[in-house]
mmCIF file of C-alpha atoms in Angstrom:
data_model
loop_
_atom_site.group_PDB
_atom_site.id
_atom_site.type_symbol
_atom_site.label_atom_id
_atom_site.label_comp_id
_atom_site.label_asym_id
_atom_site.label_seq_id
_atom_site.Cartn_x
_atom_site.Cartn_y
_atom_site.Cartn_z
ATOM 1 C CA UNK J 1 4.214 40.157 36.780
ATOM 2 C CA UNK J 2 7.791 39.435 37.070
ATOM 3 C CA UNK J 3 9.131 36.062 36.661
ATOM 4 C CA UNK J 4 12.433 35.250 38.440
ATOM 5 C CA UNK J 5 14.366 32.109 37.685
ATOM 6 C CA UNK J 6 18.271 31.717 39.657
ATOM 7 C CA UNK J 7 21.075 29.502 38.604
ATOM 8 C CA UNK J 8 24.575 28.872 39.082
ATOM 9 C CA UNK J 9 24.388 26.792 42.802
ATOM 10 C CA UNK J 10 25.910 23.944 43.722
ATOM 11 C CA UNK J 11 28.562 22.611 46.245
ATOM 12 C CA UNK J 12 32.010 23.882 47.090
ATOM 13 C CA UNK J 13 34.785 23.897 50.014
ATOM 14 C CA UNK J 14 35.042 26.205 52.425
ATOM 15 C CA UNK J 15 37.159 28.953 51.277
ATOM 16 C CA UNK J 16 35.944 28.976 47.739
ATOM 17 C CA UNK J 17 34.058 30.933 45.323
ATOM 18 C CA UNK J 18 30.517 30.431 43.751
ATOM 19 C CA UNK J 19 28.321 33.045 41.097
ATOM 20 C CA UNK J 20 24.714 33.024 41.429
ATOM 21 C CA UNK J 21 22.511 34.364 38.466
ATOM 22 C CA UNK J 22 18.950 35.286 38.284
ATOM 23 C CA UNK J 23 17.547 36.083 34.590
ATOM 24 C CA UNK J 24 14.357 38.215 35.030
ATOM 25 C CA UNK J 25 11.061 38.422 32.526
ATOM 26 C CA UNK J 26 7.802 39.766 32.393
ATOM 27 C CA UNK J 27 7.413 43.970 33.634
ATOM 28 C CA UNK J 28 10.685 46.216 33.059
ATOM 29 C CA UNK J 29 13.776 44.702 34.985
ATOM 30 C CA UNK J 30 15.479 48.202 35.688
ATOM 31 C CA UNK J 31 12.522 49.418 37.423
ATOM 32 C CA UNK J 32 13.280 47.039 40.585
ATOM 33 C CA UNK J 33 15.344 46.830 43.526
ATOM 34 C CA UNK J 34 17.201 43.278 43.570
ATOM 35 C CA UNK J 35 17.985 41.234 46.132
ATOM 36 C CA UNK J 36 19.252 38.341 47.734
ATOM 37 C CA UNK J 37 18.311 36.112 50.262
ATOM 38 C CA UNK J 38 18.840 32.825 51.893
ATOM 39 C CA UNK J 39 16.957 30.317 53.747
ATOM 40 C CA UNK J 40 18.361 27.393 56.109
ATOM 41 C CA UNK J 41 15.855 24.219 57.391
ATOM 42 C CA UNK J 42 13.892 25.451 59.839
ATOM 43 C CA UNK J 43 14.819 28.706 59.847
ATOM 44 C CA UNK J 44 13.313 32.212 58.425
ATOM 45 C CA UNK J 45 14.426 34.063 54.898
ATOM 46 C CA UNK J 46 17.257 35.995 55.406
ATOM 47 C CA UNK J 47 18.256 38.926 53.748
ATOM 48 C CA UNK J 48 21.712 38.691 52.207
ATOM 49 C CA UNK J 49 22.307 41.837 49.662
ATOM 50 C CA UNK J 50 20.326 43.604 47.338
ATOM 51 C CA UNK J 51 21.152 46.675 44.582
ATOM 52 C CA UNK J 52 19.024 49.731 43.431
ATOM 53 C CA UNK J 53 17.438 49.981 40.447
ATOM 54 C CA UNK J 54 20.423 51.812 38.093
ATOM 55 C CA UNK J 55 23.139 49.350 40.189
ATOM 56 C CA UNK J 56 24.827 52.237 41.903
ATOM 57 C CA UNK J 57 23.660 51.629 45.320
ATOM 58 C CA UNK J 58 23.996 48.304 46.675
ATOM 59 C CA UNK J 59 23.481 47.001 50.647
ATOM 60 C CA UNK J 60 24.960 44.124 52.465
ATOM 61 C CA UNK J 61 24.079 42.013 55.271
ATOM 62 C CA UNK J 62 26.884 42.339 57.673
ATOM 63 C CA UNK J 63 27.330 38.607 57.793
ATOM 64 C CA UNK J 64 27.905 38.560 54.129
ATOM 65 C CA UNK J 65 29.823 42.084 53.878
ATOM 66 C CA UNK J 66 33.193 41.978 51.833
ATOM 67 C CA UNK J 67 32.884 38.487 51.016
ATOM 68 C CA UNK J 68 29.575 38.935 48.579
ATOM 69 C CA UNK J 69 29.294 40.981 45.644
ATOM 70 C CA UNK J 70 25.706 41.966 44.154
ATOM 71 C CA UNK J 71 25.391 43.215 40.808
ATOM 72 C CA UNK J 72 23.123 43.391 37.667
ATOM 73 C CA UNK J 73 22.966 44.192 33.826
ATOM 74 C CA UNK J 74 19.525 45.511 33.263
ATOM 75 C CA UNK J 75 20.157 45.267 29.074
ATOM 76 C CA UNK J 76 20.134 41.351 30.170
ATOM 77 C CA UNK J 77 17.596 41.451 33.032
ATOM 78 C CA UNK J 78 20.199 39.477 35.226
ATOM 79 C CA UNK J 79 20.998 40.129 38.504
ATOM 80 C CA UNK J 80 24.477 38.358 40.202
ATOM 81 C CA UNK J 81 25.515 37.548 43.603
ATOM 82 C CA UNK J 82 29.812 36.573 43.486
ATOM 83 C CA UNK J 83 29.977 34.863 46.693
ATOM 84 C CA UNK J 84 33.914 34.921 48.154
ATOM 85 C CA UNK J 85 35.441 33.436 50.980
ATOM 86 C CA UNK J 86 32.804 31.328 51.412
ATOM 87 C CA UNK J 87 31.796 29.366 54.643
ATOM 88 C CA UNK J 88 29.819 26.342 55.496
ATOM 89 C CA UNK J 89 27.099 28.562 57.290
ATOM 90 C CA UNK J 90 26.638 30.618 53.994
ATOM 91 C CA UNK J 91 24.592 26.657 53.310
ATOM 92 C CA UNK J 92 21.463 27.529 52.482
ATOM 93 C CA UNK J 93 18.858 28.095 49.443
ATOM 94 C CA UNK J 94 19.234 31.294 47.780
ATOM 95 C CA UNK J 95 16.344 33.038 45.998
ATOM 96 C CA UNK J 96 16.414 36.420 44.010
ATOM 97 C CA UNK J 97 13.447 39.135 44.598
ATOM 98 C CA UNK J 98 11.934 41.854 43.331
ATOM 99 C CA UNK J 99 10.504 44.956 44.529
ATOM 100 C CA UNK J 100 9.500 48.618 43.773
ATOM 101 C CA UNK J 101 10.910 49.803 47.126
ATOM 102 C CA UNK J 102 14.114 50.716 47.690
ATOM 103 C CA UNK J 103 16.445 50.270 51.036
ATOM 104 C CA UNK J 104 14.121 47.227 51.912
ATOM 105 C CA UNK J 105 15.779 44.291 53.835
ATOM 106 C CA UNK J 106 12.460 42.542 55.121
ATOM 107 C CA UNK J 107 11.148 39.716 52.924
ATOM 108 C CA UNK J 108 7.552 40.901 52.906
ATOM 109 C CA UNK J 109 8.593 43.692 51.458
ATOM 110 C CA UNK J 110 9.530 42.231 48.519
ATOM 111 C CA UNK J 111 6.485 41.409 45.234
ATOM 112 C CA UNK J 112 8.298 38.381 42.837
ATOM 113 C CA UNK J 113 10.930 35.237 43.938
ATOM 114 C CA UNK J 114 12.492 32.852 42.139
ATOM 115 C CA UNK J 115 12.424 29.543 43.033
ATOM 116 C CA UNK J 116 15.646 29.305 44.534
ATOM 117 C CA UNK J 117 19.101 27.690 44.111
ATOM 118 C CA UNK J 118 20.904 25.112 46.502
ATOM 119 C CA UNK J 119 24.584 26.262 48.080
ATOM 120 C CA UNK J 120 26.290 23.822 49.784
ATOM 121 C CA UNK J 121 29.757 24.519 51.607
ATOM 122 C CA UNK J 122 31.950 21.710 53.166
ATOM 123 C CA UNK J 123 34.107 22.210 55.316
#
């Protein structure tokens, strides 16, 4: 079991910055890919970015690309997400996952969330 808790939402203007955190416990942290992803009301999970077990690959949705930055310190089982440049449709709640697969963008694919952390952008 892995337990996955995020923090570091909240509310911003369009145009600024925001760091999401997710501190992992439970089964060895550096043996999972990380990811990202986002849900609106009424709408499905989407992927946003996720990172490779050792941090040296990482994969970006293409509405996110160059604006987001995913990375994680497995000697603190915490995995980031810098968001830049943000926008009011990057709104949404954003939850961390875990899985043993890499390359993996569906949300079914992926075995432990977190419980999720509101973004707000106004515009």
């Amino acid at each position: 079991q892995v337990q996955l808790v995020e923090s570091g939402g909240g509310s911003v203007q369009a145009g600024g910055s925001l760091g999401l955190s997710c501190v992992a416990s439970g089964r060895t942290f550096s043996g999972y890919t990380m990811a990202w992803f986002r849900q609106q009301p009424r709408k499905e999970r989407e992927f946003v970015a996720n990172i490779s077990p050792t941090g040296k690959i990482t994969s970006y949705a293409d509405s996110v690309k160059d604006r987001f930055t995913v990375a994680r310190d497995n000697a603190k089982n915490t995995v980031y997400l810098l968001m830049n440049t943000l926008k009011p449709e990057d709104t949404a709640a954003y939850y961390c996952a875990a899985s043993t697969a890499w390359g993996v963008r569906v949300a079914d694919e992926y075995d432990y969330w977190g419980q999720g952390t509101q973004v707000s952008i106004s515009s």
